[in-house]
PDB file of C-alpha atoms in Angstrom:
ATOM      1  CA  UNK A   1       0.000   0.000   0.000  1.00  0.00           C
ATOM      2  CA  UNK A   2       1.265   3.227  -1.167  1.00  0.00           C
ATOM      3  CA  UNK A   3       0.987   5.525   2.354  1.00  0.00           C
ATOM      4  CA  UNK A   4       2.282   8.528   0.135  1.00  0.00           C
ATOM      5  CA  UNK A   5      -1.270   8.879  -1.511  1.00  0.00           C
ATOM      6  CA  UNK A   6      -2.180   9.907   1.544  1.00  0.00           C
ATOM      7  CA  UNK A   7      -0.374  12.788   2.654  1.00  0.00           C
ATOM      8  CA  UNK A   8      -1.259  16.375   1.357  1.00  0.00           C
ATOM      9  CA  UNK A   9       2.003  16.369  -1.359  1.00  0.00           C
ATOM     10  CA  UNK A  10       1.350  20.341  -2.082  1.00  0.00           C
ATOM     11  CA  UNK A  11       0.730  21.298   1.422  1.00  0.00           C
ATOM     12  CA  UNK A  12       3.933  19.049   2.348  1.00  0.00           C
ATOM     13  CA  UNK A  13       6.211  20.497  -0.288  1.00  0.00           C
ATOM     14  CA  UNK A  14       5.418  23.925   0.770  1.00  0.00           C
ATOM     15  CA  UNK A  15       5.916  23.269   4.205  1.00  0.00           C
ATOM     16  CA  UNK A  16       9.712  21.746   3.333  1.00  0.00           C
ATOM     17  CA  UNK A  17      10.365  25.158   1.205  1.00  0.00           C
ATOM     18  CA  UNK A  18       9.232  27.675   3.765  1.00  0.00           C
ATOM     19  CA  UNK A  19      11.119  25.054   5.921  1.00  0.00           C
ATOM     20  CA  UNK A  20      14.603  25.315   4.063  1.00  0.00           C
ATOM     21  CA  UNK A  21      13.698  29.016   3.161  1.00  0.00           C
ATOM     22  CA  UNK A  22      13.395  29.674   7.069  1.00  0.00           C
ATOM     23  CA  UNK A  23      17.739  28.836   7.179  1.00  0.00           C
ATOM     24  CA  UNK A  24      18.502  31.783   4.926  1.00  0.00           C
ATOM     25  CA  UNK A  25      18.042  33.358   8.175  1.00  0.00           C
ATOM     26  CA  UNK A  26      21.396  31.849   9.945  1.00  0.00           C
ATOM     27  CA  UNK A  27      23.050  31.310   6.467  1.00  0.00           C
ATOM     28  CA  UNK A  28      22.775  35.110   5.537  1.00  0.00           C
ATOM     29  CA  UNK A  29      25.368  35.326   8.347  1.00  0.00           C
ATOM     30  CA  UNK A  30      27.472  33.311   6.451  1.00  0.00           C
ATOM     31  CA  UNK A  31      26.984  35.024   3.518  1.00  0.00           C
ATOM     32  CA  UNK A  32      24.732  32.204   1.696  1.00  0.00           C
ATOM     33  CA  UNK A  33      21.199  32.054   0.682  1.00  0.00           C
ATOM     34  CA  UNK A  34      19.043  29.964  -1.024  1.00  0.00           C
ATOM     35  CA  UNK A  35      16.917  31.419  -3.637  1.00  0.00           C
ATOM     36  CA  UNK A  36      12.893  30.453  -3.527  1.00  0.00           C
ATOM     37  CA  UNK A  37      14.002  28.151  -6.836  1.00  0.00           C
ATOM     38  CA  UNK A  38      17.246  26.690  -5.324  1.00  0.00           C
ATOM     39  CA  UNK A  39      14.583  25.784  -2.475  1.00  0.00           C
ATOM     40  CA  UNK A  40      12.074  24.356  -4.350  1.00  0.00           C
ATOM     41  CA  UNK A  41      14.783  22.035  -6.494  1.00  0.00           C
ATOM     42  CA  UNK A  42      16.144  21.112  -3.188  1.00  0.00           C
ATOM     43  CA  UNK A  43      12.703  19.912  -1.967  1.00  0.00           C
ATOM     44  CA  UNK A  44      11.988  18.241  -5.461  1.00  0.00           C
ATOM     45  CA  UNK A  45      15.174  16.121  -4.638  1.00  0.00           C
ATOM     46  CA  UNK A  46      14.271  14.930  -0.896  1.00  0.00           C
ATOM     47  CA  UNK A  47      11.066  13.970  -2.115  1.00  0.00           C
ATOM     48  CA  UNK A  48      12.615  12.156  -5.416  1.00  0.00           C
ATOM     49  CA  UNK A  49      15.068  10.541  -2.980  1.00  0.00           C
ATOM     50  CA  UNK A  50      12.655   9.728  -0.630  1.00  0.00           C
ATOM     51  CA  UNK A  51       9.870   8.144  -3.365  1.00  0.00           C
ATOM     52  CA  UNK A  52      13.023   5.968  -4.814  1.00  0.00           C
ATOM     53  CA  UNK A  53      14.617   4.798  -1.824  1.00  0.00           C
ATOM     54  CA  UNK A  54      10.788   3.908  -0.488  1.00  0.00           C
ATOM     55  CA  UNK A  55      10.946   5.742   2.236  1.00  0.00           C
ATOM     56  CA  UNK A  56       7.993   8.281   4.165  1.00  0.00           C
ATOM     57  CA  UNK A  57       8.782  11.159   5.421  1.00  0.00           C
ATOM     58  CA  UNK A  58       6.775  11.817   9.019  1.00  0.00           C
ATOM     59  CA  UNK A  59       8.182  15.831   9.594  1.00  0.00           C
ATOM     60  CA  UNK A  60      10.659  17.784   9.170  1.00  0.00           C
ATOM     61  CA  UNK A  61      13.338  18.000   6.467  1.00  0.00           C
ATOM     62  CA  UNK A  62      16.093  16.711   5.830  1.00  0.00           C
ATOM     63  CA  UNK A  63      17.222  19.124   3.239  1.00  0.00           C
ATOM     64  CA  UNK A  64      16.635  22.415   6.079  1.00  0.00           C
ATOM     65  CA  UNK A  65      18.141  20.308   9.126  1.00  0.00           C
ATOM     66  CA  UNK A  66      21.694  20.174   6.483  1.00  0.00           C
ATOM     67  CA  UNK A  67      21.426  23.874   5.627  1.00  0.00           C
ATOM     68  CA  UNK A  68      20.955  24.965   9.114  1.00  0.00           C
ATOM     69  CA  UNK A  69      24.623  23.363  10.111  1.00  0.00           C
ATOM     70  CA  UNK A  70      26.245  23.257   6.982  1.00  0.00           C
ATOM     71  CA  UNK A  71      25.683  27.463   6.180  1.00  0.00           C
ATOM     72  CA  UNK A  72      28.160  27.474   9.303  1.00  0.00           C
ATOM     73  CA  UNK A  73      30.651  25.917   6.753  1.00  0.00           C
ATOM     74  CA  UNK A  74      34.215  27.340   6.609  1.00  0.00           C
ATOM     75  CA  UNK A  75      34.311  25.608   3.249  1.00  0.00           C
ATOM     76  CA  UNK A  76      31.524  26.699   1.461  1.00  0.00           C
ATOM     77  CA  UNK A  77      30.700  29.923  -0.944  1.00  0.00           C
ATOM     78  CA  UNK A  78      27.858  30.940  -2.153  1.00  0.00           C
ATOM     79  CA  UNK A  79      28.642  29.975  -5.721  1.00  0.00           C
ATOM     80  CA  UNK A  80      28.143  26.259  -4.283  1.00  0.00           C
ATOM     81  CA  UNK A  81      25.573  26.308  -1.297  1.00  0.00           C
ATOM     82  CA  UNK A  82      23.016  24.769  -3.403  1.00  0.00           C
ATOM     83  CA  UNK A  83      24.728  22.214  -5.000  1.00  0.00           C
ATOM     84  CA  UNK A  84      26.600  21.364  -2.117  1.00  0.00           C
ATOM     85  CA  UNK A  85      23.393  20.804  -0.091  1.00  0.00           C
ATOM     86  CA  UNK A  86      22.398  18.641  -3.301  1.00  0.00           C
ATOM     87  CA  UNK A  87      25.066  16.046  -2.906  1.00  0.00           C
ATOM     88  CA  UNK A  88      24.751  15.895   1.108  1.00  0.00           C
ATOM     89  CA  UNK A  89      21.288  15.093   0.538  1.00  0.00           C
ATOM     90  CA  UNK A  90      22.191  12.176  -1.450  1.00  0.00           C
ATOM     91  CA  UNK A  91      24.815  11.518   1.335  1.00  0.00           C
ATOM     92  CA  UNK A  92      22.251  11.621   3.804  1.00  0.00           C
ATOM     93  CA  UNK A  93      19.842   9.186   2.651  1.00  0.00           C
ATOM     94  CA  UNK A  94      22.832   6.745   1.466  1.00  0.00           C
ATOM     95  CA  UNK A  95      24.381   7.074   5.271  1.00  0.00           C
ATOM     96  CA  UNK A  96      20.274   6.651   6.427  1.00  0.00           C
ATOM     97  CA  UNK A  97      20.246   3.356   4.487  1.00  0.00           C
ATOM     98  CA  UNK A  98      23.376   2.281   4.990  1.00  0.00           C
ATOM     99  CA  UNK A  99      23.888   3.272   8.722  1.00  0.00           C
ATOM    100  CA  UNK A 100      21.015   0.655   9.376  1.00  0.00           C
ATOM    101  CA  UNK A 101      18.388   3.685  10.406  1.00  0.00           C
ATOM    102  CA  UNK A 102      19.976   3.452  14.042  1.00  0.00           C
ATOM    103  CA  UNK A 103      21.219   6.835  14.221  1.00  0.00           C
ATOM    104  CA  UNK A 104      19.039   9.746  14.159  1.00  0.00           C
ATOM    105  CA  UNK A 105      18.452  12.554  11.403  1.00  0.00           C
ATOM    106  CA  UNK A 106      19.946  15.648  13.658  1.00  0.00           C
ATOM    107  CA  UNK A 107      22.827  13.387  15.429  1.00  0.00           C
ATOM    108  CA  UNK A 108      23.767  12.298  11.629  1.00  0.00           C
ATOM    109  CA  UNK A 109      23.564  15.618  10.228  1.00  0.00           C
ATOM    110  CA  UNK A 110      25.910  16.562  13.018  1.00  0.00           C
ATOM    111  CA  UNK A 111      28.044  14.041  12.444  1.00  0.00           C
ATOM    112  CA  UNK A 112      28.418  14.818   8.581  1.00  0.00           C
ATOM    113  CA  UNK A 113      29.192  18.028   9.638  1.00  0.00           C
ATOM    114  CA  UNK A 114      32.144  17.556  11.858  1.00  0.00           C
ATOM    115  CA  UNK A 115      33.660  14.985   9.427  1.00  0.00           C
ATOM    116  CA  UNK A 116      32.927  17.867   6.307  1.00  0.00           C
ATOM    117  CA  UNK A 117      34.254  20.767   8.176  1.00  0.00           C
ATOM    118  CA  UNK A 118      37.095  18.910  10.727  1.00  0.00           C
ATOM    119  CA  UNK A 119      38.546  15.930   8.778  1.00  0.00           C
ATOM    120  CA  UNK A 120      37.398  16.069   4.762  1.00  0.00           C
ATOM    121  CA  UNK A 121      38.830  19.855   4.636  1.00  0.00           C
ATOM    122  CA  UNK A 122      35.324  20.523   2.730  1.00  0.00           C
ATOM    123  CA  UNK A 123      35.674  18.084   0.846  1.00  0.00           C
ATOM    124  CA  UNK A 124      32.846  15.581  -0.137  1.00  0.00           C
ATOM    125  CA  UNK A 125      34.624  13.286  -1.963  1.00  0.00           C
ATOM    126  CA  UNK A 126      36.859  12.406   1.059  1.00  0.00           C
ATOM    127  CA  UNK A 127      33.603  12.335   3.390  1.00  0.00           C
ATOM    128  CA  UNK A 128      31.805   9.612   1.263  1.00  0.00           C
ATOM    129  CA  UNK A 129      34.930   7.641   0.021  1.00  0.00           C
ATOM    130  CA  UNK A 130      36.771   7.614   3.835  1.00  0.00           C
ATOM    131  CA  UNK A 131      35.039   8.871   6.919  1.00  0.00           C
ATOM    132  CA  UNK A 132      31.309   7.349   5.733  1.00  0.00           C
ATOM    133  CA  UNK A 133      32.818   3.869   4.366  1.00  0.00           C
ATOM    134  CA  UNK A 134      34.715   3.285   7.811  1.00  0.00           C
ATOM    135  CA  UNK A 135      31.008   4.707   9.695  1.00  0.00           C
ATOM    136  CA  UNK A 136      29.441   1.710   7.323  1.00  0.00           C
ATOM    137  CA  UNK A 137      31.715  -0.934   8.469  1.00  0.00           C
ATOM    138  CA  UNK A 138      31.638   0.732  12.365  1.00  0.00           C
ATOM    139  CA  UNK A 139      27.900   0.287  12.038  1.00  0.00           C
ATOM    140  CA  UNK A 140      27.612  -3.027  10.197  1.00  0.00           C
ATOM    141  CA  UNK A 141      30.692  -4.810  12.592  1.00  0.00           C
ATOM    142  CA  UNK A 142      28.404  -3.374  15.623  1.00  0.00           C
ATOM    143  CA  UNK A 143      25.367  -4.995  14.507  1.00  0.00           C
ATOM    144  CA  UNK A 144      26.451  -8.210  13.339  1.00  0.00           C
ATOM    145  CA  UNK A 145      27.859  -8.390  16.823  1.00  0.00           C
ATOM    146  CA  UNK A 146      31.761  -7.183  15.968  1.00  0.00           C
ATOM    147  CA  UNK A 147      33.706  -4.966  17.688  1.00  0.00           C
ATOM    148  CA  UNK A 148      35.237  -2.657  15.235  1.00  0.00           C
ATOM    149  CA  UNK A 149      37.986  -0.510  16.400  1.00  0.00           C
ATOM    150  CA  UNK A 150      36.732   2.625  17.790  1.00  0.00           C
ATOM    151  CA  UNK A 151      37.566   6.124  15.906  1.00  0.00           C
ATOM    152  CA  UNK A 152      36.418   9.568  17.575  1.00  0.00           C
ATOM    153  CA  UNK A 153      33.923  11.374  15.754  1.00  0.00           C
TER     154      UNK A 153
END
């Protein structure tokens, strides 16, 4: 059964904009901003993420919980903000999956965000390829009852 038919789509896609529009008020000092379009293609996204990788979402958004800590960013312009926030929220919804859903959406955001800003240098490719493969096998050792060598966060 599709639950999805269920829930106001409009209503919910507006509420994820104003949502993710709401951050330009930390990220202006920052100097980024989303425009209303580079908010409504970020929405699109969660919600084509979400539909794909069959998953509902119950509140909030994903999308505004990463531009409310990433904006702090010493690695990000605003030539990139958008696209940037793009590829986390693929990141997000990969670590979601493959983190086994036992961490939460704010603690994993948080988490991202240390590992983007403290260990990656801003750099994404280094945060999926290193810090979020050794996280998978952390996770994965954990629950099939390993004990993976512990790494501070």
């Amino acid at each position: 059964m599709n639950l999805e038919a269920f829930l106001p789509k409009a209503y919910s896609d507006d509420v994820d904009k104003q949502l993710l529009l709401d951050t330009n008020q930390t990220a202006r000092q920052y100097g980024l901003q989303l425009s209303e379009q580079q908010a409504g293609e970020l929405v699109h996204a969660e919600s084509v993420l979400c539909r794909d990788g069959e998953r509902i979402r119950l509140g909030g958004s994903a999308a505004a919980l990463l531009a409310e800590a990433f904006c702090r960013s010493s690695y990000l312009s605003q030539q990139e903000y958008a696209s940037t926030l793009l590829q986390l929220l693929d990141i997000f919804y990969t670590a979601k999956e493959e983190s086994l859903e036992l961490i939460g959406d704010e603690e994993l955001v948080q988490l991202l965000f240390a590992w983007f800003e403290h260990r990656c240098g801003g750099s994404l490719e280094l945060l999926q390829s290193r810090e979020l493969e050794y996280f998978y096998r952390q996770v994965h050792d954990r629950a099939a009852g390993g004990m993976g060598a512990d790494r501070d966060a």
